[in-house]
Amino acid sequence: MGKVICIGLGPGDPDLMSLRAHRTLAGARIVAYFRKAGRPGQARRIVEGLIPATAEEWPMEYPVTTEIPFDDPAYGAQLAAFYDLWAARLAGAAEDVVVLCEGDPFFYGSFMHLHARLPRERVEVVPGIPGMSGCWTATGQPITWGDDVLTVLPATLPEDELTRRVADTDALVVMKIGRNLPRLRRALAAAGRLDDAWLVERGTMPGETVRRLAEVDGPVPYFTIAIVHGRGRRP
Amino acid sequence: MGKVICIGLGPGDPDLMSLRAHRTLAGARIVAYFRKAGRPGQARRIVEGLIPATAEEWPMEYPVTTEIPFDDPAYGAQLAAFYDLWAARLAGAAEDVVVLCEGDPFFYGSFMHLHARLPRERVEVVPGIPGMSGCWTATGQPITWGDDVLTVLPATLPEDELTRRVADTDALVVMKIGRNLPRLRRALAAAGRLDDAWLVERGTMPGETVRRLAEVDGPVPYFTIAIVHGRGRRP
């Protein structure tokens, strides 16, 4: 029986993959990755040209992404069955399977739903540079100084909770934005931080954009990240 | 005039450096790094064996680390003069200077004090895997699930603020522990999270230890990190 080795690919630029992730990928016989059905998939796109020609590819296609609200019980049930199925397939593989994961696998990554279903001793995880790090680096400014507190929030939280937490931190990262942008904008404004907020799309990838959040109107992709920099102690 | 290229080295295992950081280092003519006077320095230790034999090394030795409390005006003044001096030296170099930085340079890194003093167009930053990511990977458990809120705190905060913030988050990372461990332990206990807390020393490095924080008595190094895992939505 093989191992299941999940490699964090980092924020998107393949050059920001770790040496270990790169070497693991170069030696892979089976490569698995999540994607939305009918789409190439972000993780697979990052490693384009880096997978050995002899490797087998196992695309793991989500049965549902945004078609059902995530708090609908049907959403959880379909995803649970999907993760059960793939955990069983990975565990049953005769050889090592390398699972691709954008960013850092243990930081809001989908891999952890497989990890929770696999025997601990069969799994290895290679950390990666989180997407948020690629985004704050893209802004050209440090995210935290001295004794700054950093809060990482999903934009899916209720508006009053977003507002309260935005007002109560030094540095801020907001994930999972997409259609939640208008609510996030109101929360930032109510907390008095709107003018300090940046919006980063496709951080470290081709077409990267860094804009003031207050100036962004239109819809943005789900993986867009908002950043408010800390202003802590600095000699 | 050259550029100043700061490369994030990641959490400590040289194998977790990015391809770009590794390539930048391999081509370096001048390599600068911070260290405490008389010590080898953690960043330099990570790249042992990886610096070209022909490269010049510029150790940047802190004039003060823990000899004066950080809120003493003399502490800030000495560090400010030190950063001014080194920013001028780096800016005056005729060739590129590669500056080493543990973890991610823009996440509580010392490099940002040089960055703030250098012309923006002369500086490049290569992000790295933050130390906290190496630590939560070492625990073998994901740090954040679903809509978890993650709070990153320095253990230097006042005890009542530590307690309040520990009680008000899903996932928690505490940095800068060292002599602040007893205060952190009291804050975790008061917030009802002591039994969920882990303490990771030398994450991803030789001698890595992962222990329940409640069971650790003795003094721990400053760079020890505490972790409380989130327990959010999981199908």
Short mmCIF file of C-alpha atoms in Angstrom, two decimals:
data_model
loop_
_atom_site.label_atom_id
_atom_site.label_comp_id
_atom_site.label_asym_id
_atom_site.label_seq_id
_atom_site.Cartn_x
_atom_site.Cartn_y
_atom_site.Cartn_z
CA MET A 1 0.00 0.00 0.00
CA GLY A 2 1.26 3.44 -0.84
CA LYS A 3 1.20 6.74 1.00
CA VAL A 4 -0.96 9.75 0.35
CA ILE A 5 1.33 12.77 0.08
CA CYS A 6 -0.39 16.13 -0.09
CA ILE A 7 1.87 18.88 -1.40
CA GLY A 8 1.09 22.56 -0.79
CA LEU A 9 1.70 24.36 -4.09
CA GLY A 10 1.79 27.87 -2.66
CA PRO A 11 -0.09 30.97 -3.83
CA GLY A 12 -0.04 30.27 -7.57
CA ASP A 13 3.38 31.02 -9.06
CA PRO A 14 4.98 27.57 -9.59
CA ASP A 15 8.33 29.13 -8.70
CA LEU A 16 7.04 29.59 -5.14
CA MET A 17 6.57 25.85 -4.61
CA SER A 18 8.95 24.36 -2.04
CA LEU A 19 11.91 22.24 -3.08
CA ARG A 20 10.25 19.24 -1.39
CA ALA A 21 6.91 19.76 -3.15
CA HIS A 22 8.71 20.10 -6.48
CA ARG A 23 10.79 16.97 -5.99
CA THR A 24 7.75 14.99 -4.80
CA LEU A 25 5.83 16.03 -7.89
CA ALA A 26 8.73 15.19 -10.21
CA GLY A 27 8.77 11.63 -8.83
CA ALA A 28 4.99 11.12 -8.80
CA ARG A 29 3.38 8.05 -10.38
CA ILE A 30 -0.22 9.07 -9.54
CA VAL A 31 -1.30 12.70 -9.19
CA ALA A 32 -4.73 13.59 -7.75
CA TYR A 33 -6.33 17.03 -7.53
CA PHE A 34 -9.68 18.65 -6.83
CA ARG A 35 -11.53 20.58 -9.50
CA LYS A 36 -14.97 21.79 -10.40
CA ALA A 37 -16.48 19.47 -13.02
CA GLY A 38 -15.67 20.66 -16.52
CA ARG A 39 -12.95 23.08 -15.36
CA PRO A 40 -9.18 22.57 -15.56
CA GLY A 41 -8.77 23.26 -11.84
CA GLN A 42 -6.48 25.79 -10.18
CA ALA A 43 -4.10 23.28 -8.56
CA ARG A 44 -3.62 21.42 -11.83
CA ARG A 45 -3.01 24.70 -13.64
CA ILE A 46 -0.19 25.63 -11.25
CA VAL A 47 1.74 22.44 -12.07
CA GLU A 48 1.22 22.58 -15.85
CA GLY A 49 4.40 21.21 -17.44
CA LEU A 50 5.72 19.82 -14.15
CA ILE A 51 3.86 16.48 -13.94
CA PRO A 52 5.87 13.54 -15.31
CA ALA A 53 4.50 12.39 -18.68
CA THR A 54 4.22 8.85 -17.31
CA ALA A 55 2.10 9.84 -14.31
CA GLU A 56 -1.57 8.88 -14.06
CA GLU A 57 -3.88 11.81 -13.30
CA TRP A 58 -6.89 11.43 -11.00
CA PRO A 59 -9.09 14.53 -11.16
CA MET A 60 -11.39 14.59 -8.12
CA GLU A 61 -14.45 16.48 -9.33
CA TYR A 62 -16.63 18.14 -6.69
CA PRO A 63 -20.24 16.97 -6.98
CA VAL A 64 -21.37 20.48 -6.02
CA THR A 65 -19.65 23.85 -5.56
CA THR A 66 -21.98 26.85 -5.58
CA GLU A 67 -25.18 25.23 -6.94
CA ILE A 68 -26.57 24.63 -3.41
CA PRO A 69 -26.04 26.97 -0.41
CA PHE A 70 -23.39 25.50 1.87
CA ASP A 71 -25.78 25.47 4.84
CA ASP A 72 -28.27 23.25 2.95
CA PRO A 73 -28.00 19.71 4.41
CA ALA A 74 -27.85 18.32 0.87
CA TYR A 75 -24.59 20.20 0.33
CA GLY A 76 -22.89 18.56 3.30
CA ALA A 77 -24.28 15.13 2.45
CA GLN A 78 -23.07 15.22 -1.15
CA LEU A 79 -19.63 16.45 -0.18
CA ALA A 80 -19.31 13.88 2.64
CA ALA A 81 -20.07 11.06 0.20
CA PHE A 82 -17.56 12.50 -2.26
CA TYR A 83 -14.78 12.71 0.34
CA ASP A 84 -15.62 9.19 1.61
CA LEU A 85 -15.32 7.83 -1.91
CA TRP A 86 -12.03 9.50 -2.67
CA ALA A 87 -10.49 8.70 0.69
CA ALA A 88 -11.27 5.03 0.01
CA ARG A 89 -9.77 5.22 -3.48
CA LEU A 90 -6.60 6.91 -2.26
CA ALA A 91 -6.26 4.49 0.64
CA GLY A 92 -6.68 1.56 -1.74
CA ALA A 93 -4.00 2.68 -4.22
CA ALA A 94 -1.11 0.25 -4.57
CA GLU A 95 1.38 3.09 -5.02
CA ASP A 96 1.96 6.53 -3.50
CA VAL A 97 -0.57 9.14 -4.57
CA VAL A 98 0.52 12.77 -4.69
CA VAL A 99 -2.40 15.11 -3.97
CA LEU A 100 -2.08 18.71 -5.15
CA CYS A 101 -3.33 21.56 -2.99
CA GLU A 102 -3.16 25.32 -3.62
CA GLY A 103 -1.63 27.33 -0.80
CA ASP A 104 -1.04 25.46 2.46
CA PRO A 105 -2.98 22.17 2.84
CA PHE A 106 -3.87 22.65 6.52
CA PHE A 107 -5.04 26.26 6.10
CA TYR A 108 -8.65 26.15 4.75
CA GLY A 109 -7.58 23.45 2.25
CA SER A 110 -9.93 20.81 0.85
CA PHE A 111 -7.37 18.09 1.43
CA MET A 112 -8.08 18.06 5.15
CA HIS A 113 -11.47 16.45 4.48
CA LEU A 114 -9.58 13.49 2.98
CA HIS A 115 -6.95 13.66 5.72
CA ALA A 116 -9.66 13.27 8.37
CA ARG A 117 -10.82 10.06 6.66
CA LEU A 118 -7.41 8.43 6.11
CA PRO A 119 -5.27 6.48 8.59
CA ARG A 120 -2.86 9.03 10.04
CA GLU A 121 0.22 6.89 9.39
CA ARG A 122 -0.52 6.69 5.66
CA VAL A 123 -0.53 10.46 5.13
CA GLU A 124 2.20 13.05 4.67
CA VAL A 125 1.64 16.78 4.29
CA VAL A 126 4.13 19.22 2.75
CA PRO A 127 3.24 22.77 3.84
CA GLY A 128 3.10 25.57 1.27
CA ILE A 129 3.16 29.36 1.21
CA PRO A 130 -0.45 30.35 1.98
CA GLY A 131 -2.32 32.35 -0.63
CA MET A 132 -2.62 35.26 1.80
CA SER A 133 1.18 35.54 1.97
CA GLY A 134 1.38 35.81 -1.81
CA CYS A 135 -1.27 38.55 -1.59
CA TRP A 136 0.36 40.66 1.13
CA THR A 137 3.71 40.32 -0.64
CA ALA A 138 1.98 41.61 -3.79
CA THR A 139 0.92 44.77 -1.93
CA GLY A 140 4.61 45.55 -1.27
CA GLN A 141 3.95 46.19 2.42
CA PRO A 142 4.43 44.06 5.55
CA ILE A 143 1.24 42.67 7.05
CA THR A 144 2.30 42.62 10.73
CA TRP A 145 4.79 44.69 12.78
CA GLY A 146 5.94 44.29 16.39
CA ASP A 147 3.00 43.25 18.56
CA ASP A 148 0.28 43.51 15.92
CA VAL A 149 -2.65 41.13 16.21
CA LEU A 150 -3.59 39.50 12.89
CA THR A 151 -7.14 38.30 12.28
CA VAL A 152 -8.05 36.05 9.36
CA LEU A 153 -11.77 36.12 8.56
CA PRO A 154 -13.92 34.40 5.96
CA ALA A 155 -16.16 37.00 4.30
CA THR A 156 -19.02 34.53 4.72
CA LEU A 157 -19.55 35.63 8.36
CA PRO A 158 -22.62 37.70 9.30
CA GLU A 159 -22.14 41.42 8.66
CA ASP A 160 -22.27 42.51 12.30
CA GLU A 161 -19.66 39.92 13.23
CA LEU A 162 -17.44 41.02 10.34
CA THR A 163 -17.76 44.64 11.51
CA ARG A 164 -16.99 43.82 15.13
CA ARG A 165 -13.90 41.78 14.27
CA VAL A 166 -12.58 44.24 11.67
CA ALA A 167 -12.77 46.99 14.31
CA ASP A 168 -10.95 44.83 16.88
CA THR A 169 -7.72 43.90 15.09
CA ASP A 170 -4.50 45.53 13.93
CA ALA A 171 -3.87 43.55 10.73
CA LEU A 172 -6.61 41.84 8.73
CA VAL A 173 -6.88 39.21 6.02
CA VAL A 174 -10.28 38.38 4.54
CA MET A 175 -10.72 35.19 2.54
CA LYS A 176 -13.64 33.71 0.53
CA ILE A 177 -14.83 37.04 -0.82
CA GLY A 178 -16.55 36.56 -4.19
CA ARG A 179 -20.21 37.53 -3.90
CA ASN A 180 -19.66 38.64 -0.29
CA LEU A 181 -17.80 41.79 -1.40
CA PRO A 182 -20.68 44.28 -0.84
CA ARG A 183 -21.18 43.01 2.73
CA LEU A 184 -17.43 43.16 3.42
CA ARG A 185 -17.29 46.72 2.08
CA ARG A 186 -20.11 47.80 4.43
CA ALA A 187 -18.39 46.09 7.38
CA LEU A 188 -15.04 47.77 6.64
CA ALA A 189 -16.75 51.16 6.32
CA ALA A 190 -18.68 50.69 9.59
CA ALA A 191 -15.42 49.74 11.35
CA GLY A 192 -13.61 52.79 9.92
CA ARG A 193 -11.09 50.67 7.95
CA LEU A 194 -12.43 50.93 4.39
CA ASP A 195 -9.78 53.40 3.22
CA ASP A 196 -6.97 51.14 4.52
CA ALA A 197 -8.19 48.03 2.72
CA TRP A 198 -6.63 46.48 -0.38
CA LEU A 199 -8.06 43.83 -2.67
CA VAL A 200 -5.69 41.36 -4.32
CA GLU A 201 -6.79 39.12 -7.18
CA ARG A 202 -4.65 36.32 -8.58
CA GLY A 203 -1.79 37.11 -6.18
CA THR A 204 1.59 35.98 -7.68
CA MET A 205 -0.20 34.74 -10.84
CA PRO A 206 -0.42 36.17 -14.36
CA GLY A 207 -2.94 39.02 -14.29
CA GLU A 208 -2.31 39.81 -10.61
CA THR A 209 -4.15 42.97 -9.54
CA VAL A 210 -3.74 45.02 -6.37
CA ARG A 211 -6.39 47.70 -5.87
CA ARG A 212 -7.90 49.78 -3.10
CA LEU A 213 -11.00 47.89 -2.05
CA ALA A 214 -13.04 51.10 -1.87
CA GLU A 215 -12.48 51.57 -5.61
CA VAL A 216 -13.61 48.09 -6.68
CA ASP A 217 -17.19 47.86 -7.81
CA GLY A 218 -17.78 44.78 -9.84
CA PRO A 219 -17.97 41.14 -8.80
CA VAL A 220 -14.66 39.53 -7.87
CA PRO A 221 -13.55 35.88 -7.82
CA TYR A 222 -14.07 33.79 -4.67
CA PHE A 223 -10.31 33.49 -4.10
CA THR A 224 -9.77 37.26 -4.03
CA ILE A 225 -8.22 38.29 -0.71
CA ALA A 226 -8.63 41.58 1.19
CA ILE A 227 -5.77 42.97 3.23
CA VAL A 228 -5.54 45.68 5.89
CA HIS A 229 -1.92 46.16 7.01
CA GLY A 230 -0.95 46.44 10.66
CA ARG A 231 0.79 49.60 11.84
CA GLY A 232 2.57 48.31 14.95
CA ARG A 233 5.83 49.25 16.65
CA ARG A 234 8.65 50.04 14.28
CA PRO A 235 12.00 51.49 15.34
CA MET B 1 23.59 49.91 -8.16
CA GLY B 2 22.22 46.54 -7.25
CA LYS B 3 18.92 45.35 -5.84
CA VAL B 4 18.15 44.19 -2.33
CA ILE B 5 16.42 40.82 -2.61
CA CYS B 6 14.97 39.44 0.61
CA ILE B 7 14.25 35.73 0.44
CA GLY B 8 11.88 34.05 2.90
CA LEU B 9 13.54 30.80 3.99
CA GLY B 10 10.44 29.19 5.47
CA PRO B 11 10.00 27.54 8.87
CA GLY B 12 13.49 26.04 9.20
CA ASP B 13 13.82 22.92 7.06
CA PRO B 14 15.90 24.03 4.04
CA ASP B 15 13.86 21.65 1.90
CA LEU B 16 10.84 23.92 2.50
CA MET B 17 12.48 26.92 0.84
CA SER B 18 10.82 27.95 -2.44
CA LEU B 19 12.42 27.19 -5.80
CA ARG B 20 12.87 30.95 -6.30
CA ALA B 21 14.54 31.50 -2.93
CA HIS B 22 16.84 28.56 -3.58
CA ARG B 23 17.83 29.76 -7.03
CA THR B 24 18.34 33.34 -5.79
CA LEU B 25 20.62 32.07 -3.04
CA ALA B 26 22.59 29.85 -5.42
CA GLY B 27 23.37 32.88 -7.58
CA ALA B 28 24.15 35.28 -4.73
CA ARG B 29 27.34 37.35 -4.67
CA ILE B 30 26.61 39.06 -1.32
CA VAL B 31 24.49 37.46 1.40
CA ALA B 32 23.33 39.49 4.42
CA TYR B 33 21.50 38.19 7.50
CA PHE B 34 20.53 39.30 10.99
CA ARG B 35 21.95 37.63 14.06
CA LYS B 36 22.53 38.23 17.72
CA ALA B 37 26.17 39.23 18.29
CA GLY B 38 28.31 36.17 18.94
CA ARG B 39 25.67 33.71 17.71
CA PRO B 40 25.58 31.87 14.36
CA GLY B 41 22.07 33.16 13.62
CA GLN B 42 19.00 31.12 12.73
CA ALA B 43 18.65 32.32 9.12
CA ARG B 44 22.31 31.58 8.41
CA ARG B 45 21.96 28.14 9.97
CA ILE B 46 19.07 27.25 7.65
CA VAL B 47 21.21 27.89 4.54
CA GLU B 48 24.33 26.09 5.80
CA GLY B 49 25.93 24.44 2.77
CA LEU B 50 23.77 26.36 0.29
CA ILE B 51 25.66 29.68 0.03
CA PRO B 52 28.10 29.81 -2.91
CA ALA B 53 31.72 29.55 -1.68
CA THR B 54 32.52 32.75 -3.58
CA ALA B 55 29.81 34.83 -1.89
CA GLU B 56 30.64 37.58 0.60
CA GLU B 57 28.76 37.30 3.88
CA TRP B 58 27.48 40.37 5.72
CA PRO B 59 26.26 39.44 9.20
CA MET B 60 24.03 42.24 10.53
CA GLU B 61 24.44 42.01 14.31
CA TYR B 62 21.66 43.46 16.45
CA PRO B 63 23.05 46.05 18.90
CA VAL B 64 20.51 44.84 21.46
CA THR B 65 18.05 41.96 21.70
CA THR B 66 16.77 41.21 25.20
CA GLU B 67 19.24 43.29 27.29
CA ILE B 68 16.84 46.28 27.42
CA PRO B 69 13.00 46.02 27.60
CA PHE B 70 11.55 46.75 24.17
CA ASP B 71 9.44 49.61 25.54
CA ASP B 72 12.54 51.44 26.84
CA PRO B 73 13.22 54.42 24.50
CA ALA B 74 16.89 53.38 24.34
CA TYR B 75 15.85 50.09 22.75
CA GLY B 76 14.04 51.81 19.88
CA ALA B 77 16.79 54.37 19.40
CA GLN B 78 19.55 51.78 19.15
CA LEU B 79 17.59 49.61 16.76
CA ALA B 80 16.60 52.59 14.60
CA ALA B 81 20.26 53.61 14.23
CA PHE B 82 21.17 50.00 13.40
CA TYR B 83 18.50 49.72 10.69
CA ASP B 84 19.47 53.15 9.29
CA LEU B 85 23.08 52.05 9.02
CA TRP B 86 22.34 48.76 7.31
CA ALA B 87 19.76 50.22 4.96
CA ALA B 88 22.42 52.70 3.82
CA ARG B 89 24.99 49.94 3.36
CA LEU B 90 22.62 47.74 1.39
CA ALA B 91 21.48 50.67 -0.74
CA GLY B 92 25.10 51.57 -1.45
CA ALA B 93 26.16 48.11 -2.60
CA ALA B 94 27.37 47.97 -6.19
CA GLU B 95 25.86 44.51 -6.68
CA ASP B 96 22.67 42.72 -5.66
CA VAL B 97 22.51 41.82 -1.99
CA VAL B 98 20.48 38.77 -0.97
CA VAL B 99 19.03 39.18 2.52
CA LEU B 100 18.03 36.01 4.38
CA CYS B 101 14.87 35.95 6.47
CA GLU B 102 13.34 33.05 8.42
CA GLY B 103 9.69 32.36 7.64
CA ASP B 104 7.91 34.98 5.55
CA PRO B 105 9.65 38.40 5.34
CA PHE B 106 6.45 40.48 5.61
CA PHE B 107 5.02 38.51 8.54
CA TYR B 108 6.70 39.83 11.73
CA GLY B 109 10.09 39.73 9.93
CA SER B 110 13.01 42.02 10.80
CA PHE B 111 13.64 42.73 7.13
CA MET B 112 10.66 45.07 6.97
CA HIS B 113 12.58 47.62 9.06
CA LEU B 114 15.14 47.77 6.24
CA HIS B 115 12.41 47.66 3.61
CA ALA B 116 10.80 50.77 5.13
CA ARG B 117 14.13 52.61 4.74
CA LEU B 118 14.98 51.56 1.17
CA PRO B 119 13.66 52.97 -2.11
CA ARG B 120 10.76 50.73 -3.07
CA GLU B 121 12.03 50.16 -6.60
CA ARG B 122 15.32 48.73 -5.36
CA VAL B 123 13.72 45.98 -3.27
CA GLU B 124 12.33 42.56 -4.08
CA VAL B 125 10.71 40.20 -1.59
CA VAL B 126 10.31 36.46 -2.09
CA PRO B 127 7.62 35.15 0.29
CA GLY B 128 8.25 32.05 2.39
CA ILE B 129 6.24 29.48 4.32
CA PRO B 130 5.58 31.18 7.68
CA GLY B 131 6.94 29.52 10.80
CA MET B 132 3.39 29.01 12.09
CA SER B 133 2.56 26.88 9.05
CA GLY B 134 5.52 24.61 9.77
CA CYS B 135 4.22 24.36 13.35
CA TRP B 136 0.61 23.51 12.58
CA THR B 137 1.77 20.99 9.97
CA ALA B 138 3.94 19.43 12.70
CA THR B 139 0.83 18.88 14.86
CA GLY B 140 -0.65 16.72 12.08
CA GLN B 141 -3.98 18.59 12.23
CA PRO B 142 -5.48 21.35 10.09
CA ILE B 143 -5.52 24.78 11.69
CA THR B 144 -8.70 26.16 10.07
CA TRP B 145 -11.86 24.54 8.68
CA GLY B 146 -14.81 26.04 6.81
CA ASP B 147 -15.63 29.45 8.26
CA ASP B 148 -13.20 29.37 11.18
CA VAL B 149 -11.74 32.68 12.31
CA LEU B 150 -7.97 32.53 12.90
CA THR B 151 -6.32 34.93 15.34
CA VAL B 152 -2.54 35.38 15.50
CA LEU B 153 -1.39 36.93 18.78
CA PRO B 154 1.99 37.87 20.19
CA ALA B 155 2.27 36.50 23.75
CA THR B 156 3.67 39.90 24.74
CA LEU B 157 0.14 41.35 25.03
CA PRO B 158 -1.32 42.13 28.48
CA GLU B 159 -2.86 39.09 30.13
CA ASP B 160 -6.45 40.33 30.10
CA GLU B 161 -6.20 41.13 26.40
CA LEU B 162 -4.71 37.70 25.71
CA THR B 163 -7.58 36.09 27.62
CA ARG B 164 -10.25 38.11 25.84
CA ARG B 165 -8.86 37.33 22.39
CA VAL B 166 -8.23 33.63 23.08
CA ALA B 167 -11.88 33.30 24.16
CA ASP B 168 -13.09 35.09 21.01
CA THR B 169 -11.58 33.01 18.19
CA ASP B 170 -11.96 29.59 16.59
CA ALA B 171 -8.33 28.90 15.69
CA LEU B 172 -5.36 30.45 17.45
CA VAL B 173 -1.65 30.91 16.85
CA VAL B 174 0.50 32.54 19.53
CA MET B 175 3.96 33.84 18.62
CA LYS B 176 6.82 35.33 20.67
CA ILE B 177 6.31 33.08 23.67
CA GLY B 178 9.63 32.57 25.51
CA ARG B 179 9.39 34.06 28.99
CA ASN B 180 5.71 34.90 28.40
CA LEU B 181 4.65 31.24 28.72
CA PRO B 182 3.26 31.45 32.30
CA ARG B 183 1.06 34.43 31.35
CA LEU B 184 -0.12 32.65 28.19
CA ARG B 185 -0.96 29.53 30.19
CA ARG B 186 -3.08 31.57 32.61
CA ALA B 187 -4.85 33.32 29.72
CA LEU B 188 -5.61 30.00 27.96
CA ALA B 189 -6.95 28.53 31.22
CA ALA B 190 -9.12 31.59 31.91
CA ALA B 191 -10.53 31.36 28.38
CA GLY B 192 -11.25 27.64 28.74
CA ARG B 193 -8.84 26.64 25.94
CA LEU B 194 -5.84 25.34 27.89
CA ASP B 195 -6.57 21.67 27.22
CA ASP B 196 -6.84 22.33 23.46
CA ALA B 197 -3.49 24.09 23.19
CA TRP B 198 -0.29 22.66 21.70
CA LEU B 199 3.22 23.99 21.96
CA VAL B 200 5.60 23.46 19.02
CA GLU B 201 9.34 24.04 19.34
CA ARG B 202 11.72 24.01 16.38
CA GLY B 203 8.87 23.20 13.94
CA THR B 204 10.26 21.33 10.85
CA MET B 205 13.80 21.46 12.31
CA PRO B 206 15.97 18.79 13.95
CA GLY B 207 14.74 18.32 17.51
CA GLU B 208 11.16 19.39 16.67
CA THR B 209 8.83 18.84 19.63
CA VAL B 210 5.02 18.93 19.74
CA ARG B 211 3.56 18.86 23.24
CA ARG B 212 0.34 19.74 25.01
CA LEU B 213 0.93 23.21 26.39
CA ALA B 214 -0.66 22.29 29.73
CA GLU B 215 2.10 19.73 30.26
CA VAL B 216 5.02 22.07 29.60
CA ASP B 217 6.59 23.56 32.68
CA GLY B 218 10.04 24.86 31.94
CA PRO B 219 11.15 27.92 30.00
CA VAL B 220 10.78 27.66 26.22
CA PRO B 221 12.57 29.50 23.38
CA TYR B 222 11.16 32.80 22.09
CA PHE B 223 10.32 31.25 18.72
CA THR B 224 8.15 28.52 20.21
CA ILE B 225 4.61 28.74 18.80
CA ALA B 226 1.32 27.78 20.48
CA ILE B 227 -1.53 26.39 18.43
CA VAL B 228 -5.23 25.86 19.12
CA HIS B 229 -6.92 24.18 16.16
CA GLY B 230 -10.24 25.38 14.77
CA ARG B 231 -13.16 22.96 14.75
CA GLY B 232 -15.29 24.47 11.98
CA ARG B 233 -17.67 22.99 9.43
CA ARG B 234 -16.54 19.68 7.98
CA PRO B 235 -18.70 17.48 5.73
#
